[in-house]
């Protein structure tokens, strides 16, 4: 039950409910637990109907870049 | 600069090539380890990832996973499940809970069986649905049997807040929210415990922040890496743990830095503190009684506390597990599911004898479903192509 999933915010209504897209599936989640303002295009983690936090996009991109470097250097090593 | 696509958050952290590359680096680094490393993944979500992607098969001989207390359904003692059933049996009552809880056997029956007998028992997608159900059924008493670790507690608190704002008089809360650090401390302080590093939970930490593990790191002097849920996250976390051990460090590090901070979600923490407080003790299935390891409603909210309002139908007599079930040893990391005599023979996900077979995040359930991957003894380097 703790499997929270990353989703993209595509709409926010007046009652602090957001519509999010989770790889093609749309659902409604409450933003009541969000400490900072959420805008359309943000990535959030959702858990049992609530957004829990925002995903730091820059940080995620940095990790992905690091992984790319790791397998590039490995390939060069095995070359 | 490239921009992040939603897909990257899934695929990027599941890339077989990256998993292999990290496995290779772990193998290299682990050669310098002077003694075996036993890493406990505290959270059932990580158990699930490890089994699903066969990550345990990618590790060198001297690194092993020990599956921890995992999921909130698995640790619920039978007497609490009996509470849920007793509440559901009350006349004119609707009992609400989340997911797998419905199937977990109590001492005599389960919520699923009780529902088949005619009780109104519903599994919710979100705790918020409890508000609507209470509003639509003003002539019934609605009880929300709230379960979960730190991850799910703020959602219950948000519902309590709204129920109070809406002045609902027919919605009651039976609180079973449990806390990760006291349970982990109970495991680590047991003399039989084999664990020497921890993979910290992902989403518990999103809410509470990595700071909650500080006392554990200090007291037990072990590396703790807060990891994301995806297989690449877990592999990178293991590499970070090995590096810490080699450098003789024992710190808290956050691998899941795209989602977890030191402080966590403070708004959610405040919401919890408004309505809930530590419970003097809570009996964890498999681990026994642990002080201050769970939460309860504050006294000011007793009028919505199902344990106070319906005290007359609830018993607190402790009820022990089936005598063949070794879930307790599995939770403590001293046994594996296949060590259980009835694993897959008498106990399986359709007829669970013990709680770690019930939920998809329980160790026995994960082992059962991924038995082929889990029990294969082939080492990674030889089966490089087979993991994709
Ligand atoms: S296989 Fe079943 S009985 Fe055995 S430890 Fe696991 S849950 Fe308990």
PDB file of N, CA and C and ligand atoms in Angstrom, chain B residues 325-327 330 340 342-343 347 353-354 356-357 364, ligand 1:
ATOM      1  N   UNK B 325       3.998 -20.504  11.915  1.00  0.00           N
ATOM      2  CA  UNK B 325       4.393 -19.301  11.189  1.00  0.00           C
ATOM      3  C   UNK B 325       5.651 -18.678  11.796  1.00  0.00           C
ATOM      4  N   UNK B 326       6.627 -18.401  10.939  1.00  0.00           N
ATOM      5  CA  UNK B 326       7.864 -17.791  11.438  1.00  0.00           C
ATOM      6  C   UNK B 326       8.036 -16.350  10.947  1.00  0.00           C
ATOM      7  N   UNK B 327       6.922 -15.709  10.644  1.00  0.00           N
ATOM      8  CA  UNK B 327       6.964 -14.307  10.218  1.00  0.00           C
ATOM      9  C   UNK B 327       7.835 -13.452  11.147  1.00  0.00           C
ATOM     10  N   UNK B 330      11.345 -13.821  10.313  1.00  0.00           N
ATOM     11  CA  UNK B 330      11.606 -13.200   9.005  1.00  0.00           C
ATOM     12  C   UNK B 330      11.715 -11.689   9.180  1.00  0.00           C
ATOM     13  N   UNK B 340      10.406 -21.556   6.229  1.00  0.00           N
ATOM     14  CA  UNK B 340       9.148 -21.918   6.894  1.00  0.00           C
ATOM     15  C   UNK B 340       8.620 -23.232   6.332  1.00  0.00           C
ATOM     16  N   UNK B 342       5.713 -24.411   6.070  1.00  0.00           N
ATOM     17  CA  UNK B 342       4.479 -24.395   5.284  1.00  0.00           C
ATOM     18  C   UNK B 342       4.499 -23.407   4.119  1.00  0.00           C
ATOM     19  N   UNK B 343       5.663 -22.806   3.870  1.00  0.00           N
ATOM     20  CA  UNK B 343       5.790 -21.862   2.757  1.00  0.00           C
ATOM     21  C   UNK B 343       5.449 -22.542   1.433  1.00  0.00           C
ATOM     22  N   UNK B 347       0.542 -22.621   3.010  1.00  0.00           N
ATOM     23  CA  UNK B 347       0.439 -21.164   3.114  1.00  0.00           C
ATOM     24  C   UNK B 347       0.840 -20.547   1.775  1.00  0.00           C
ATOM     25  N   UNK B 353      -1.497 -18.138   5.909  1.00  0.00           N
ATOM     26  CA  UNK B 353      -1.530 -18.533   7.325  1.00  0.00           C
ATOM     27  C   UNK B 353      -0.985 -17.411   8.203  1.00  0.00           C
ATOM     28  N   UNK B 354      -0.002 -16.728   7.675  1.00  0.00           N
ATOM     29  CA  UNK B 354       0.617 -15.655   8.438  1.00  0.00           C
ATOM     30  C   UNK B 354       0.526 -14.361   7.666  1.00  0.00           C
ATOM     31  N   UNK B 356       2.795 -12.181   6.653  1.00  0.00           N
ATOM     32  CA  UNK B 356       3.729 -11.777   5.582  1.00  0.00           C
ATOM     33  C   UNK B 356       3.400 -12.441   4.257  1.00  0.00           C
ATOM     34  N   UNK B 357       2.357 -13.276   4.229  1.00  0.00           N
ATOM     35  CA  UNK B 357       1.916 -13.847   2.957  1.00  0.00           C
ATOM     36  C   UNK B 357       0.738 -13.049   2.390  1.00  0.00           C
ATOM     37  N   UNK B 364       7.024 -13.064   2.507  1.00  0.00           N
ATOM     38  CA  UNK B 364       6.620 -14.392   2.015  1.00  0.00           C
ATOM     39  C   UNK B 364       5.867 -14.281   0.697  1.00  0.00           C
TER      40      UNK B 364
HETATM   41  S1  LIG C   1       4.998 -18.915   4.703  1.00  0.00           S
HETATM   42 FE1  LIG C   1       3.109 -18.359   5.768  1.00  0.00          FE
HETATM   43  S2  LIG C   1       3.217 -19.381   7.716  1.00  0.00           S
HETATM   44 FE2  LIG C   1       5.271 -19.407   6.863  1.00  0.00          FE
HETATM   45  S3  LIG C   1       6.250 -17.578   7.704  1.00  0.00           S
HETATM   46 FE3  LIG C   1       5.372 -16.986   5.765  1.00  0.00          FE
HETATM   47  S4  LIG C   1       3.341 -16.200   6.258  1.00  0.00           S
HETATM   48 FE4  LIG C   1       4.064 -17.340   8.064  1.00  0.00          FE
END
